[in-house]
mmCIF file of C-alpha atoms and ligand atoms in Angstrom:
data_model
loop_
_atom_site.group_PDB
_atom_site.id
_atom_site.type_symbol
_atom_site.label_atom_id
_atom_site.label_comp_id
_atom_site.label_asym_id
_atom_site.label_seq_id
_atom_site.Cartn_x
_atom_site.Cartn_y
_atom_site.Cartn_z
ATOM 1 C CA GLY A 233 0.028 -0.008 0.001
ATOM 2 C CA LEU A 234 1.089 3.579 0.769
ATOM 3 C CA ASN A 235 4.123 2.421 2.766
ATOM 4 C CA ARG A 236 5.643 0.413 -0.101
ATOM 5 C CA ARG A 237 8.348 3.071 -0.458
ATOM 6 C CA THR A 238 9.419 2.663 3.193
ATOM 7 C CA PHE A 239 9.771 -1.112 2.668
ATOM 8 C CA GLU A 240 11.776 -0.613 -0.480
ATOM 9 C CA ASP A 241 14.102 1.880 1.103
ATOM 10 C CA ILE A 242 14.829 -0.462 4.015
ATOM 11 C CA LEU A 243 15.395 -3.403 1.645
ATOM 12 C CA LYS A 244 17.811 -1.318 -0.413
ATOM 13 C CA LYS A 245 19.668 -0.351 2.733
ATOM 14 C CA ASN A 246 19.845 -4.011 3.862
ATOM 15 C CA ILE A 247 21.250 -5.003 0.493
ATOM 16 C CA ARG A 248 23.808 -2.252 0.662
ATOM 17 C CA ILE A 249 24.926 -3.257 4.134
ATOM 18 C CA SER A 250 25.229 -6.955 3.159
ATOM 19 C CA LEU A 251 27.290 -6.187 0.029
ATOM 20 C CA LYS A 252 29.369 -3.355 1.513
ATOM 21 C CA PRO A 253 32.284 -5.675 2.485
ATOM 22 C CA LEU A 254 32.646 -6.754 -1.161
ATOM 23 C CA GLY A 255 32.934 -3.273 -2.671
ATOM 24 C CA ASP A 256 30.866 -0.461 -4.104
ATOM 25 C CA PHE A 257 27.571 -1.142 -5.822
ATOM 26 C CA LYS A 258 24.983 1.062 -7.372
ATOM 27 C CA ILE A 259 21.620 -0.071 -5.931
ATOM 28 C CA TYR A 260 18.455 1.484 -7.295
ATOM 29 C CA ILE A 261 14.826 0.739 -8.026
ATOM 30 C CA ALA A 262 13.210 1.155 -11.405
ATOM 31 C CA GLN A 263 9.864 -0.285 -12.467
ATOM 32 C CA SER A 264 9.478 -2.274 -9.273
ATOM 33 C CA THR A 265 12.834 -4.039 -9.722
ATOM 34 C CA ILE A 266 15.893 -3.522 -7.588
ATOM 35 C CA TYR A 267 19.111 -3.334 -9.604
ATOM 36 C CA VAL A 268 22.415 -4.104 -8.048
ATOM 37 C CA GLU A 269 25.332 -3.093 -10.222
ATOM 38 C CA PRO A 270 29.060 -3.021 -9.433
ATOM 39 C CA ILE A 271 30.533 0.375 -10.196
ATOM 40 C CA ASP A 272 33.399 -0.178 -12.634
ATOM 41 C CA TRP A 273 34.779 -3.397 -11.129
ATOM 42 C CA GLU A 274 34.265 -7.117 -11.408
ATOM 43 C CA PRO A 275 32.941 -8.644 -8.175
ATOM 44 C CA ASP A 276 32.843 -12.372 -7.326
ATOM 45 C CA PHE A 277 29.284 -12.755 -8.599
ATOM 46 C CA ASP A 278 28.757 -16.102 -6.782
ATOM 47 C CA GLU A 279 29.494 -14.350 -3.488
ATOM 48 C CA VAL A 280 27.105 -11.494 -4.404
ATOM 49 C CA ALA A 281 24.411 -13.978 -5.237
ATOM 50 C CA LEU A 282 24.990 -15.930 -2.037
ATOM 51 C CA ARG A 283 24.590 -12.808 0.031
ATOM 52 C CA VAL A 284 21.540 -11.611 -1.846
ATOM 53 C CA SER A 285 19.950 -15.072 -1.366
ATOM 54 C CA LYS A 286 19.901 -14.515 2.372
ATOM 55 C CA ILE A 287 18.245 -11.103 2.446
ATOM 56 C CA PHE A 288 14.638 -11.133 3.593
ATOM 57 C CA GLY A 289 12.106 -9.382 1.424
ATOM 58 C CA ILE A 290 13.442 -10.767 -1.824
ATOM 59 C CA ALA A 291 11.123 -13.296 -3.515
ATOM 60 C CA ALA A 292 13.419 -14.058 -6.468
ATOM 61 C CA PHE A 293 16.526 -12.671 -8.073
ATOM 62 C CA SER A 294 18.569 -13.263 -11.127
ATOM 63 C CA ARG A 295 22.013 -12.501 -12.482
ATOM 64 C CA ALA A 296 21.772 -10.570 -15.729
ATOM 65 C CA ALA A 297 24.098 -9.275 -18.411
ATOM 66 C CA VAL A 298 23.574 -5.686 -19.615
ATOM 67 C CA ALA A 299 23.279 -4.990 -23.345
ATOM 68 C CA LYS A 300 22.768 -1.794 -25.277
ATOM 69 C CA LYS A 301 19.238 -1.269 -26.469
ATOM 70 C CA ASP A 302 20.210 -2.476 -29.877
ATOM 71 C CA PHE A 303 19.214 -5.850 -31.360
ATOM 72 C CA ASP A 304 22.718 -6.772 -32.572
ATOM 73 C CA ASP A 305 24.153 -6.006 -29.157
ATOM 74 C CA ILE A 306 21.447 -8.088 -27.539
ATOM 75 C CA VAL A 307 22.426 -11.049 -29.745
ATOM 76 C CA LYS A 308 26.131 -10.593 -29.018
ATOM 77 C CA THR A 309 25.561 -10.245 -25.216
ATOM 78 C CA THR A 310 23.287 -13.302 -25.180
ATOM 79 C CA THR A 311 25.920 -15.501 -26.815
ATOM 80 C CA GLU A 312 28.667 -14.126 -24.606
ATOM 81 C CA TYR A 313 26.709 -14.492 -21.401
ATOM 82 C CA LEU A 314 24.666 -17.649 -21.977
ATOM 83 C CA GLY A 315 26.790 -19.353 -24.613
ATOM 84 C CA LYS A 316 27.945 -22.097 -22.246
ATOM 85 C CA GLU A 317 24.416 -22.923 -21.118
ATOM 86 C CA LEU A 318 23.077 -22.847 -24.688
ATOM 87 C CA THR A 319 25.871 -25.134 -25.929
ATOM 88 C CA ALA A 320 24.995 -27.710 -23.300
ATOM 89 C CA ALA A 321 21.204 -27.547 -23.818
ATOM 90 C CA LYS A 322 19.002 -29.390 -26.220
ATOM 91 C CA THR A 323 15.950 -27.111 -26.022
ATOM 92 C CA PHE A 324 15.382 -23.475 -25.316
ATOM 93 C CA LYS A 325 12.914 -20.652 -25.628
ATOM 94 C CA VAL A 326 13.123 -16.871 -25.516
ATOM 95 C CA GLU A 327 10.925 -14.675 -23.394
ATOM 96 C CA ALA A 328 10.882 -10.945 -23.913
ATOM 97 C CA LYS A 329 9.495 -7.939 -22.059
ATOM 98 C CA ARG A 330 9.567 -4.501 -23.551
ATOM 99 C CA ALA A 331 9.047 -1.900 -20.848
ATOM 100 C CA ASP A 332 10.525 0.721 -23.074
ATOM 101 C CA LYS A 333 7.896 1.062 -25.788
ATOM 102 C CA SER A 334 10.189 3.185 -27.959
ATOM 103 C CA PHE A 335 12.356 0.092 -28.673
ATOM 104 C CA PRO A 336 11.580 -0.718 -32.346
ATOM 105 C CA LEU A 337 10.905 -4.465 -31.923
ATOM 106 C CA LYS A 338 7.852 -5.571 -30.089
ATOM 107 C CA SER A 339 8.162 -8.436 -27.559
ATOM 108 C CA PRO A 340 7.039 -11.285 -29.904
ATOM 109 C CA GLU A 341 9.452 -9.917 -32.510
ATOM 110 C CA ILE A 342 12.347 -9.934 -30.038
ATOM 111 C CA CYS A 343 11.514 -13.529 -29.192
ATOM 112 C CA ALA A 344 11.301 -14.609 -32.841
ATOM 113 C CA ASN A 345 14.446 -12.757 -34.025
ATOM 114 C CA LEU A 346 16.608 -13.690 -31.050
ATOM 115 C CA GLY A 347 15.341 -17.287 -31.212
ATOM 116 C CA GLU A 348 16.274 -17.497 -34.872
ATOM 117 C CA ALA A 349 19.744 -16.055 -34.192
ATOM 118 C CA MET A 350 20.392 -18.643 -31.501
ATOM 119 C CA LEU A 351 19.186 -21.514 -33.690
ATOM 120 C CA LEU A 352 21.664 -20.439 -36.331
ATOM 121 C CA GLN A 353 24.488 -20.158 -33.862
ATOM 122 C CA TYR A 354 23.794 -23.367 -31.886
ATOM 123 C CA PRO A 355 22.833 -26.270 -34.152
ATOM 124 C CA ASN A 356 22.324 -28.451 -31.108
ATOM 125 C CA LEU A 357 19.187 -26.423 -30.090
ATOM 126 C CA SER A 358 15.582 -26.716 -30.886
ATOM 127 C CA VAL A 359 12.694 -24.677 -29.576
ATOM 128 C CA ASP A 360 10.483 -26.002 -26.815
ATOM 129 C CA VAL A 361 8.074 -23.458 -25.382
ATOM 130 C CA HIS A 362 6.660 -25.794 -22.704
ATOM 131 C CA SER A 363 9.591 -27.205 -20.826
ATOM 132 C CA PRO A 364 12.848 -25.881 -22.306
ATOM 133 C CA ASP A 365 16.269 -26.662 -20.837
ATOM 134 C CA VAL A 366 17.113 -22.956 -20.955
ATOM 135 C CA THR A 367 14.825 -19.970 -20.969
ATOM 136 C CA VAL A 368 16.522 -16.837 -22.293
ATOM 137 C CA THR A 369 14.806 -13.744 -20.881
ATOM 138 C CA VAL A 370 15.321 -10.336 -22.425
ATOM 139 C CA GLU A 371 13.962 -7.234 -20.736
ATOM 140 C CA VAL A 372 14.225 -3.975 -22.538
ATOM 141 C CA ARG A 373 13.972 -1.323 -19.856
ATOM 142 C CA ASP A 374 14.615 2.393 -19.486
ATOM 143 C CA TYR A 375 18.389 2.394 -19.405
ATOM 144 C CA ALA A 376 19.408 -0.888 -21.050
ATOM 145 C CA ALA A 377 18.447 -4.376 -22.089
ATOM 146 C CA TYR A 378 18.923 -7.164 -19.557
ATOM 147 C CA ILE A 379 19.615 -10.700 -20.527
ATOM 148 C CA ARG A 380 19.317 -13.623 -18.114
ATOM 149 C CA SER A 381 18.373 -17.240 -17.859
ATOM 150 C CA GLY A 382 16.378 -18.648 -14.885
ATOM 151 C CA ALA A 383 15.642 -16.742 -11.660
ATOM 152 C CA THR A 384 16.691 -18.025 -8.217
ATOM 153 C CA ARG A 385 14.295 -18.212 -5.328
ATOM 154 C CA GLY A 386 15.152 -15.573 -2.661
ATOM 155 C CA ALA A 387 14.873 -15.779 1.152
ATOM 156 C CA GLY A 388 11.302 -14.593 1.089
ATOM 157 C CA GLY A 389 9.717 -12.880 4.091
ATOM 158 C CA VAL A 390 9.689 -9.109 4.636
ATOM 159 C CA PRO A 391 12.711 -6.798 4.911
ATOM 160 C CA THR A 392 14.378 -6.963 8.316
ATOM 161 C CA GLY A 393 13.705 -3.808 10.267
ATOM 162 C CA THR A 394 10.340 -2.977 8.740
ATOM 163 C CA GLY A 395 8.480 -4.608 11.692
ATOM 164 C CA GLY A 396 10.280 -2.934 14.613
ATOM 165 C CA ASN A 397 12.680 -4.361 17.233
ATOM 166 C CA ALA A 398 12.486 -7.528 19.338
ATOM 167 C CA ALA A 399 14.838 -9.380 21.658
ATOM 168 C CA VAL A 400 15.502 -13.087 21.244
ATOM 169 C CA LEU A 401 16.386 -15.156 24.308
ATOM 170 C CA ILE A 402 19.285 -17.138 22.923
ATOM 171 C CA SER A 403 20.763 -20.310 24.423
ATOM 172 C CA GLY A 404 23.309 -22.481 22.733
ATOM 173 C CA GLY A 405 20.615 -24.957 21.760
ATOM 174 C CA ILE A 406 18.996 -25.874 18.439
ATOM 175 C CA ASP A 407 15.698 -24.010 18.875
ATOM 176 C CA SER A 408 16.405 -20.372 19.735
ATOM 177 C CA PRO A 409 18.594 -19.636 16.638
ATOM 178 C CA VAL A 410 15.796 -21.005 14.465
ATOM 179 C CA ALA A 411 13.216 -18.880 16.312
ATOM 180 C CA ALA A 412 15.441 -15.846 15.750
ATOM 181 C CA TYR A 413 15.674 -16.559 12.045
ATOM 182 C CA MET A 414 11.890 -17.022 11.718
ATOM 183 C CA MET A 415 11.056 -13.690 13.415
ATOM 184 C CA ALA A 416 13.713 -11.780 11.504
ATOM 185 C CA LYS A 417 12.097 -13.179 8.397
ATOM 186 C CA ARG A 418 8.868 -11.477 9.509
ATOM 187 C CA GLY A 419 10.713 -8.126 9.418
ATOM 188 C CA LEU A 420 11.830 -7.733 13.019
ATOM 189 C CA ARG A 421 15.236 -6.275 13.835
ATOM 190 C CA LEU A 422 16.831 -8.394 16.542
ATOM 191 C CA CYS A 423 18.936 -7.966 19.610
ATOM 192 C CA ALA A 424 19.784 -11.049 21.632
ATOM 193 C CA ILE A 425 19.842 -11.849 25.364
ATOM 194 C CA HIS A 426 21.885 -14.696 26.772
ATOM 195 C CA PHE A 427 22.020 -15.851 30.364
ATOM 196 C CA ALA A 428 25.368 -17.221 31.523
ATOM 197 C CA SER A 429 26.227 -18.784 34.853
ATOM 198 C CA PRO A 430 29.953 -18.906 35.330
ATOM 199 C CA PRO A 431 31.625 -21.003 36.647
ATOM 200 C CA TYR A 432 28.847 -23.500 36.011
ATOM 201 C CA THR A 433 28.813 -22.481 32.428
ATOM 202 C CA SER A 434 32.135 -21.999 30.609
ATOM 203 C CA PRO A 435 33.330 -19.150 28.366
ATOM 204 C CA ARG A 436 33.268 -21.675 25.536
ATOM 205 C CA ALA A 437 29.491 -22.040 25.982
ATOM 206 C CA GLU A 438 29.145 -18.293 25.542
ATOM 207 C CA GLN A 439 31.461 -18.411 22.535
ATOM 208 C CA LYS A 440 29.159 -20.963 21.030
ATOM 209 C CA VAL A 441 26.211 -18.514 21.306
ATOM 210 C CA VAL A 442 28.372 -15.836 19.638
ATOM 211 C CA LYS A 443 29.049 -18.203 16.796
ATOM 212 C CA LEU A 444 25.321 -18.982 16.370
ATOM 213 C CA LEU A 445 24.460 -15.326 16.300
ATOM 214 C CA GLN A 446 27.182 -14.664 13.735
ATOM 215 C CA LYS A 447 25.381 -17.181 11.485
ATOM 216 C CA VAL A 448 21.917 -15.844 12.175
ATOM 217 C CA SER A 449 23.142 -12.303 11.463
ATOM 218 C CA LEU A 450 23.964 -13.406 7.869
ATOM 219 C CA TYR A 451 20.174 -13.221 7.445
ATOM 220 C CA CYS A 452 19.114 -10.437 9.785
ATOM 221 C CA GLY A 453 22.158 -8.120 9.912
ATOM 222 C CA SER A 454 24.265 -7.135 12.918
ATOM 223 C CA ILE A 455 22.981 -8.006 16.374
ATOM 224 C CA ASN A 456 23.627 -6.478 19.762
ATOM 225 C CA MET A 457 24.083 -9.345 22.196
ATOM 226 C CA TYR A 458 23.484 -8.882 25.894
ATOM 227 C CA THR A 459 25.089 -11.370 28.263
ATOM 228 C CA VAL A 460 23.447 -11.492 31.679
ATOM 229 C CA PRO A 461 25.352 -12.786 34.717
ATOM 230 C CA PHE A 462 22.877 -15.269 36.070
ATOM 231 C CA THR A 463 24.896 -17.270 38.666
ATOM 232 C CA LYS A 464 23.724 -15.557 41.890
ATOM 233 C CA ILE A 465 20.071 -15.788 40.902
ATOM 234 C CA GLN A 466 20.315 -19.515 40.094
ATOM 235 C CA GLU A 467 22.216 -20.152 43.319
ATOM 236 C CA ASN A 468 19.561 -18.385 45.356
ATOM 237 C CA ILE A 469 16.729 -20.295 43.693
ATOM 238 C CA ARG A 470 18.632 -23.498 44.228
ATOM 239 C CA LYS A 471 19.260 -22.725 47.895
ATOM 240 C CA PHE A 472 15.832 -21.330 48.916
ATOM 241 C CA ALA A 473 13.128 -22.550 46.586
ATOM 242 C CA ASP A 474 11.563 -26.006 46.336
ATOM 243 C CA ASP A 475 13.647 -28.115 43.949
ATOM 244 C CA ASP A 476 10.661 -29.115 41.794
ATOM 245 C CA TYR A 477 9.948 -25.461 41.036
ATOM 246 C CA PHE A 478 13.492 -24.529 40.218
ATOM 247 C CA THR A 479 13.126 -24.301 36.466
ATOM 248 C CA LEU A 480 9.911 -22.367 36.632
ATOM 249 C CA VAL A 481 11.240 -19.776 39.035
ATOM 250 C CA MET A 482 14.385 -19.489 36.973
ATOM 251 C CA ARG A 483 12.497 -19.045 33.714
ATOM 252 C CA ARG A 484 10.322 -16.333 35.298
ATOM 253 C CA ALA A 485 13.492 -14.532 36.423
ATOM 254 C CA MET A 486 14.779 -14.779 32.828
ATOM 255 C CA MET A 487 11.614 -13.232 31.472
ATOM 256 C CA ARG A 488 11.699 -10.349 33.971
ATOM 257 C CA ILE A 489 15.310 -9.536 33.260
ATOM 258 C CA ALA A 490 14.866 -9.928 29.502
ATOM 259 C CA SER A 491 11.839 -7.572 29.631
ATOM 260 C CA ILE A 492 13.886 -4.862 31.276
ATOM 261 C CA ILE A 493 16.889 -5.224 28.920
ATOM 262 C CA ALA A 494 14.597 -5.411 25.902
ATOM 263 C CA GLN A 495 12.729 -2.244 26.853
ATOM 264 C CA ASN A 496 15.953 -0.392 27.477
ATOM 265 C CA ALA A 497 16.959 -1.424 23.944
ATOM 266 C CA ASP A 498 13.676 -0.156 22.501
ATOM 267 C CA SER A 499 12.457 -3.655 21.762
ATOM 268 C CA LYS A 500 8.736 -4.348 21.833
ATOM 269 C CA ALA A 501 8.627 -8.161 22.159
ATOM 270 C CA LEU A 502 10.587 -11.157 23.401
ATOM 271 C CA ILE A 503 11.221 -14.238 21.286
ATOM 272 C CA THR A 504 11.922 -17.718 22.558
ATOM 273 C CA GLY A 505 12.518 -21.166 20.996
ATOM 274 C CA GLU A 506 9.834 -22.906 23.026
ATOM 275 C CA SER A 507 7.769 -25.653 21.451
ATOM 276 C CA LEU A 508 4.649 -26.987 23.168
ATOM 277 C CA GLY A 509 5.299 -30.172 25.124
ATOM 278 C CA GLN A 510 9.001 -30.509 24.217
ATOM 279 C CA VAL A 511 10.186 -30.416 27.805
ATOM 280 C CA ALA A 512 8.662 -30.043 31.292
ATOM 281 C CA SER A 513 8.937 -26.258 31.219
ATOM 282 C CA GLN A 514 7.131 -26.065 27.889
ATOM 283 C CA THR A 515 3.732 -27.529 28.872
ATOM 284 C CA LEU A 516 0.750 -25.229 28.618
ATOM 285 C CA GLU A 517 0.642 -24.637 32.377
ATOM 286 C CA ALA A 518 4.425 -23.970 32.608
ATOM 287 C CA ILE A 519 4.332 -21.553 29.663
ATOM 288 C CA ALA A 520 1.445 -19.675 31.299
ATOM 289 C CA CYS A 521 3.607 -19.280 34.404
ATOM 290 C CA THR A 522 6.575 -17.863 32.474
ATOM 291 C CA ASP A 523 4.424 -15.722 30.260
ATOM 292 C CA ASP A 524 3.014 -14.049 33.370
ATOM 293 C CA ALA A 525 6.462 -12.749 34.254
ATOM 294 C CA SER A 526 7.072 -11.003 30.938
ATOM 295 C CA ALA A 527 6.215 -7.311 30.577
ATOM 296 C CA LEU A 528 6.229 -7.744 26.774
ATOM 297 C CA PRO A 529 4.458 -9.965 24.288
ATOM 298 C CA VAL A 530 6.362 -13.220 23.896
ATOM 299 C CA PHE A 531 6.665 -14.651 20.364
ATOM 300 C CA ARG A 532 7.211 -18.390 20.148
ATOM 301 C CA PRO A 533 7.472 -19.129 16.428
ATOM 302 C CA LEU A 534 8.290 -22.841 17.023
ATOM 303 C CA ILE A 535 5.349 -23.504 19.349
ATOM 304 C CA GLY A 536 3.570 -25.880 16.942
ATOM 305 C CA MET A 537 6.570 -27.508 15.381
ATOM 306 C CA ASP A 538 8.125 -30.966 15.812
ATOM 307 C CA LYS A 539 11.836 -31.257 16.607
ATOM 308 C CA GLU A 540 12.400 -32.757 13.145
ATOM 309 C CA GLU A 541 10.918 -29.707 11.506
ATOM 310 C CA ILE A 542 12.981 -27.374 13.656
ATOM 311 C CA ILE A 543 16.196 -29.355 12.879
ATOM 312 C CA LYS A 544 15.452 -29.135 9.175
ATOM 313 C CA ILE A 545 15.463 -25.282 9.369
ATOM 314 C CA SER A 546 18.556 -25.243 11.593
ATOM 315 C CA ARG A 547 20.395 -27.289 8.952
ATOM 316 C CA GLN A 548 19.154 -24.973 6.270
ATOM 317 C CA ILE A 549 20.486 -21.872 8.094
ATOM 318 C CA ASP A 550 23.644 -23.751 9.003
ATOM 319 C CA THR A 551 23.311 -23.451 12.839
ATOM 320 C CA PHE A 552 22.704 -27.134 13.507
ATOM 321 C CA GLU A 553 26.325 -28.327 13.705
ATOM 322 C CA THR A 554 27.222 -25.498 16.062
ATOM 323 C CA SER A 555 24.111 -26.047 18.248
ATOM 324 C CA ILE A 556 24.970 -29.666 18.898
ATOM 325 C CA GLU A 557 28.468 -28.884 20.222
ATOM 326 C CA PRO A 558 28.433 -30.246 23.779
ATOM 327 C CA TYR A 559 28.623 -27.202 26.048
ATOM 328 C CA GLU A 560 26.368 -26.826 29.101
ATOM 329 C CA ASP A 561 23.684 -24.219 29.218
ATOM 330 C CA CYS A 562 22.590 -22.446 32.403
ATOM 331 C CA CYS A 563 19.187 -24.145 31.956
ATOM 332 C CA THR A 564 20.716 -27.552 32.323
ATOM 333 C CA VAL A 565 23.124 -27.017 35.227
ATOM 334 C CA PHE A 566 20.607 -27.370 38.107
ATOM 335 C CA THR A 567 17.818 -29.293 36.357
ATOM 336 C CA PRO A 568 15.502 -30.785 38.980
ATOM 337 C CA LYS A 569 14.717 -34.503 38.970
ATOM 338 C CA HIS A 570 10.949 -34.079 39.169
ATOM 339 C CA PRO A 571 10.051 -30.758 37.537
ATOM 340 C CA ARG A 572 6.421 -29.659 37.799
ATOM 341 C CA THR A 573 4.683 -30.125 34.500
ATOM 342 C CA LYS A 574 1.300 -28.706 35.684
ATOM 343 C CA PRO A 575 2.418 -25.917 37.947
ATOM 344 C CA LYS A 576 -0.045 -23.463 39.593
ATOM 345 C CA LEU A 577 1.080 -19.865 39.244
ATOM 346 C CA LYS A 578 0.213 -19.218 42.916
ATOM 347 C CA PHE A 579 2.710 -21.845 44.121
ATOM 348 C CA VAL A 580 5.418 -20.797 41.672
ATOM 349 C CA LYS A 581 5.101 -17.265 42.999
ATOM 350 C CA GLU A 582 5.421 -18.487 46.572
ATOM 351 C CA GLU A 583 8.661 -20.240 45.675
ATOM 352 C CA GLU A 584 9.818 -17.114 43.867
ATOM 353 C CA GLN A 585 9.337 -15.088 47.065
ATOM 354 C CA LYS A 586 11.373 -17.604 49.029
ATOM 355 C CA ALA A 587 14.265 -17.344 46.560
ATOM 356 C CA GLN A 588 14.874 -13.671 47.464
ATOM 357 C CA ILE A 589 15.907 -12.596 44.020
ATOM 358 C CA GLU A 590 14.330 -9.151 43.809
ATOM 359 C CA SER A 591 17.527 -7.096 44.313
ATOM 360 C CA LEU A 592 19.517 -9.647 42.363
ATOM 361 C CA ILE A 593 17.400 -9.042 39.317
ATOM 362 C CA ASP A 594 18.371 -5.316 39.203
ATOM 363 C CA GLU A 595 21.968 -6.266 39.903
ATOM 364 C CA ALA A 596 22.000 -8.713 36.966
ATOM 365 C CA VAL A 597 20.593 -6.069 34.621
ATOM 366 C CA GLU A 598 23.192 -3.581 35.775
ATOM 367 C CA ASN A 599 26.056 -6.022 35.222
ATOM 368 C CA THR A 600 24.866 -7.113 31.795
ATOM 369 C CA VAL A 601 27.537 -6.829 29.117
ATOM 370 C CA MET A 602 26.752 -5.831 25.527
ATOM 371 C CA ARG A 603 28.757 -6.870 22.416
ATOM 372 C CA TYR A 604 28.232 -6.265 18.783
ATOM 373 C CA ILE A 605 27.856 -9.284 16.506
ATOM 374 C CA LEU A 606 28.610 -9.126 12.787
ATOM 375 C CA PRO A 607 27.855 -11.793 10.171
ATOM 376 C CA VAL A 608 30.454 -14.572 9.757
ATOM 377 C CA ARG A 609 30.142 -17.610 7.550
ATOM 378 C CA GLY A 610 31.527 -21.141 8.031
HETATM 379 P P1 ATP B 217 16.996 -24.257 22.857
HETATM 380 O O1 ATP B 217 17.190 -25.361 21.880
HETATM 381 O O2 ATP B 217 16.736 -22.903 22.192
HETATM 382 O O3 ATP B 217 18.099 -24.199 23.854
HETATM 383 P P2 ATP B 217 15.458 -25.858 24.564
HETATM 384 O O4 ATP B 217 14.656 -26.815 23.749
HETATM 385 O O5 ATP B 217 16.729 -26.266 25.135
HETATM 386 O O6 ATP B 217 15.674 -24.585 23.655
HETATM 387 P P3 ATP B 217 14.771 -24.641 27.096
HETATM 388 O O7 ATP B 217 16.112 -24.927 27.612
HETATM 389 O O8 ATP B 217 13.552 -24.934 27.933
HETATM 390 O O9 ATP B 217 14.461 -25.357 25.678
HETATM 391 O O10 ATP B 217 14.704 -23.156 26.678
HETATM 392 C C1 ATP B 217 13.545 -22.584 26.116
HETATM 393 C C2 ATP B 217 13.885 -21.219 25.594
HETATM 394 O O11 ATP B 217 14.388 -20.390 26.605
HETATM 395 C C3 ATP B 217 15.035 -21.261 24.554
HETATM 396 O O12 ATP B 217 14.593 -21.554 23.252
HETATM 397 C C4 ATP B 217 15.533 -19.876 24.670
HETATM 398 O O13 ATP B 217 14.714 -18.968 23.920
HETATM 399 C C5 ATP B 217 15.385 -19.583 26.142
HETATM 400 N N1 ATP B 217 16.664 -19.872 26.856
HETATM 401 C C6 ATP B 217 17.013 -21.030 27.402
HETATM 402 N N2 ATP B 217 18.242 -20.973 27.967
HETATM 403 C C7 ATP B 217 18.668 -19.728 27.779
HETATM 404 C C8 ATP B 217 19.847 -18.971 28.094
HETATM 405 N N3 ATP B 217 20.910 -19.545 28.707
HETATM 406 N N4 ATP B 217 19.937 -17.660 27.702
HETATM 407 C C9 ATP B 217 18.911 -17.120 27.056
HETATM 408 N N5 ATP B 217 17.793 -17.747 26.752
HETATM 409 C C10 ATP B 217 17.616 -19.007 27.074
HETATM 410 MG MG1 MG B 218 18.472 -25.279 25.533
#
């Protein structure tokens, strides 16, 4: 609708940021298409395509060669650019779009003439309009003619940053990086909150979270990561609260701290990797108890997914192998033997009182450390 322009501007900016490390590109919109052109240099086009394929808000993209708006140059450029593909193919067809109506040939004429030229040049080819090996597409636009073969499917979704800010609670596990990816895909700009309990959790466990976020940020751009010192709170809960309620009281403390940090960072929602029924703290009753402690809406994009489905996405975004590295998480260090699966909020709150964590919550927020995470592959 009327805000289309805003979306396009943010998308252009996201593309610029993603390609910046490779060099200078001219990025502009004409006739509802975004053009990305290197300015007088030859980039590694595979790398450019790889980066573009991870940017949310792009449904499809293609690599194109630019020809002058002149039929002979279109023929020449097509053979130069697609010669290899056309030599290997048995069948082909030509599709043409003529956005610039001043171009002397109409679309069907471009198709017929270019098709004929290709048949002369490549005796191996015949025309198949239904399922050709290669489709040569020519678009005659305002500034030039663009020649390409098939388009590649993009990352889909909506441009990151068009939906506002949210904070993902990130552990070193499989689920939360996937949850982060899914909400970034819906246009949210992310910051990340991680709870660490040294010496129960090691610096390597935190390093693993950094590595996961570096991979997620290939899709959603740079991320501010907040690491919360959680040891004292966990020790208090352990010492003073009923063991069966440990996880619930702890998770409520996480939500309270995360709400404060998120709000300070101008974030309007929390995101977790919870999936209904996956573990004791993710039953309907347990989730109701944690939800109650959050001051912000909590998004749980994985709530209805099976582990297999979640793993499939984590492989696709290349976080799986890192997630399964064996470092302890603060959630697993004091896991009770008999966690409550149908807790009553009233009893959870009583145990929370006993744990005496009120002042520790403010202290944890104060001692939170922020670092800046940039995309890293591999
Ligand atoms: P994950 O695979 O994301 O670790 P999980 O299946 O292990 O999830 P839990 O340990 O119950 O499930 O954690 C549920 C959610 O709580 C996580 O998806 C994450 O959003 C959040 N969470 C858990 N541990 C931490 C932590 N140490 N720091 C920040 N958030 C956490
Ligand atoms: Mg976990």
